[in-house]
Amino acid sequence: MDSKVLQAGLNELIETLKDGQKGYAEAMTDVEGADLKDLFKKYAAQRSSYITELEDQMFKLDLKPDEESSITSAVHRAFINLKGMITGKDRHAILAECERGEDYAKAAYEKAMKMQDIPATLKTVIDKQAAGIKQAHDEIRNLRDASK
């Protein structure tokens, strides 16, 4: 695989993870309910560890993580409306917005898993993270559905 294509794909994943980490960190500080605070803290930490894993893989492959936000992430910030939802303290609305962010993260990982000719170690990391993202999505979705 072309290293520039691989680098761009990995940077897109990292930006998606940063969006999620920031969104969950903001939600954690503003939401009522200890259960959601704990859940959002868990997923903010998960995204942070995923970023570190991907950046480590990039350095091993002599690829550079973007220091600045990419155009792709500037166009779509998955958690952009979360702050407004939290001000209303509406549990269902907050979870719906988090699920929207998780939909975006799932799509980013589905795209990354289709990349061809990537090193086996990197593929293993991406597949493991994709499973974690899907699990987070499903948990958020189930909580949202239960909050109606």
Coordinates of C-alpha atoms in Angstrom, one line a residue:
M1 CA 0.0 0.0 0.0
D2 CA 1.1 3.5 -0.8
S3 CA 2.6 5.0 2.4
K4 CA 0.8 8.3 1.9
V5 CA -2.6 6.6 1.5
L6 CA -1.9 4.5 4.6
Q7 CA -0.8 7.6 6.6
A8 CA -3.9 9.5 5.5
G9 CA -6.2 6.6 6.5
L10 CA -4.5 6.3 9.9
N11 CA -4.6 10.0 10.5
E12 CA -8.3 10.0 9.8
L13 CA -8.9 7.3 12.4
I14 CA -6.8 9.3 14.9
E15 CA -8.8 12.4 14.3
T16 CA -12.1 10.5 14.7
L17 CA -10.8 9.0 18.0
K18 CA -9.7 12.5 19.2
D19 CA -13.2 13.8 18.4
G20 CA -14.7 11.0 20.4
Q21 CA -12.3 11.4 23.3
K22 CA -13.0 15.1 23.5
G23 CA -16.8 14.6 23.2
Y24 CA -16.8 12.0 26.0
A25 CA -14.6 14.1 28.2
E26 CA -16.9 17.1 27.8
A27 CA -20.0 14.9 28.4
M28 CA -18.4 13.3 31.5
T29 CA -18.0 16.7 33.2
D30 CA -21.4 18.0 32.4
V31 CA -23.8 15.1 32.5
E32 CA -25.9 14.2 35.5
G33 CA -26.0 10.6 36.7
A34 CA -23.0 8.7 38.0
D35 CA -23.6 5.8 35.6
L36 CA -23.2 8.0 32.5
K37 CA -20.2 9.8 34.0
D38 CA -18.5 6.5 34.5
L39 CA -19.4 5.2 31.1
F40 CA -18.2 8.4 29.4
K41 CA -15.0 8.3 31.4
K42 CA -14.4 4.7 30.3
Y43 CA -14.9 5.6 26.6
A44 CA -12.8 8.7 26.8
A45 CA -9.9 6.6 28.2
Q46 CA -10.5 3.9 25.5
R47 CA -10.2 6.5 22.7
S48 CA -7.0 7.8 24.3
S49 CA -5.4 4.4 24.4
Y50 CA -6.5 3.7 20.8
I51 CA -4.8 6.9 19.7
T52 CA -1.6 5.9 21.4
E53 CA -1.7 2.4 19.8
L54 CA -2.2 3.9 16.3
E55 CA 0.5 6.5 16.8
D56 CA 2.9 3.8 18.0
Q57 CA 2.1 1.7 14.8
M58 CA 2.7 4.8 12.7
F59 CA 6.1 5.5 14.2
K60 CA 7.1 1.8 13.7
L61 CA 6.1 2.2 10.0
D62 CA 8.0 5.6 9.7
L63 CA 4.7 7.4 9.2
K64 CA 3.9 10.7 10.8
P65 CA 0.7 11.5 12.7
D66 CA -0.8 14.8 11.8
E67 CA -0.1 17.5 14.4
E68 CA -3.1 19.6 13.1
S69 CA -6.6 18.6 12.5
S70 CA -7.3 17.2 9.1
I71 CA -9.7 18.7 6.6
T72 CA -11.9 15.6 7.0
S73 CA -12.3 16.0 10.7
A74 CA -12.8 19.8 10.3
V75 CA -15.7 19.0 8.0
H76 CA -17.3 16.6 10.4
R77 CA -17.0 16.8 14.1
A78 CA -19.0 13.9 15.4
F79 CA -19.6 15.4 18.8
I80 CA -20.1 19.0 17.7
N81 CA -23.7 19.2 19.1
L82 CA -23.1 17.3 22.3
K83 CA -22.4 20.4 24.4
G84 CA -25.8 21.8 23.5
M85 CA -27.6 18.6 24.3
I86 CA -25.9 18.4 27.7
T87 CA -27.1 21.8 28.8
G88 CA -30.6 20.4 28.6
K89 CA -29.6 17.4 30.7
D90 CA -31.9 15.2 28.6
R91 CA -30.5 11.7 29.0
H92 CA -32.0 10.4 25.8
A93 CA -30.8 13.3 23.8
I94 CA -27.3 13.0 25.2
L95 CA -27.2 9.3 24.4
A96 CA -28.6 9.9 20.9
E97 CA -25.9 12.4 20.2
C98 CA -23.2 10.0 21.5
E99 CA -24.6 7.3 19.3
R100 CA -24.4 9.6 16.3
G101 CA -20.7 10.0 17.1
E102 CA -20.3 6.3 17.5
D103 CA -21.9 5.8 14.1
Y104 CA -19.3 8.0 12.6
A105 CA -16.5 6.2 14.4
K106 CA -17.9 2.8 13.2
A107 CA -17.9 4.0 9.6
A108 CA -14.3 5.3 9.9
Y109 CA -13.2 1.9 11.2
E110 CA -15.2 0.0 8.5
K111 CA -13.4 2.1 5.9
A112 CA -10.0 1.5 7.5
M113 CA -10.6 -2.3 7.7
K114 CA -11.0 -2.2 3.9
M115 CA -7.5 -0.9 3.4
Q116 CA -5.4 -3.4 1.4
D117 CA -1.9 -4.6 1.9
I118 CA -1.3 -3.2 5.4
P119 CA 1.1 -4.8 7.8
A120 CA -0.4 -7.7 9.8
T121 CA 0.4 -6.1 13.2
L122 CA -1.4 -2.9 12.1
K123 CA -4.4 -4.9 10.8
T124 CA -4.7 -6.7 14.1
V125 CA -4.7 -3.4 16.0
I126 CA -7.3 -1.9 13.7
D127 CA -9.5 -5.0 13.9
K128 CA -9.3 -5.0 17.7
Q129 CA -10.1 -1.3 18.0
A130 CA -13.0 -1.7 15.5
A131 CA -14.5 -4.4 17.8
G132 CA -14.2 -2.0 20.8
I133 CA -15.9 0.8 18.8
K134 CA -18.7 -1.5 17.8
Q135 CA -19.2 -2.6 21.4
A136 CA -19.3 1.0 22.6
H137 CA -21.8 1.9 19.9
D138 CA -24.1 -1.0 20.9
E139 CA -23.9 -0.1 24.6
I140 CA -24.7 3.6 23.9
R141 CA -27.5 2.6 21.5
N142 CA -29.0 0.2 24.1
L143 CA -28.9 2.8 26.8
R144 CA -30.4 5.4 24.5
D145 CA -33.3 3.0 23.6
A146 CA -33.8 2.2 27.3
S147 CA -34.1 5.9 28.1
K148 CA -37.2 6.6 26.0

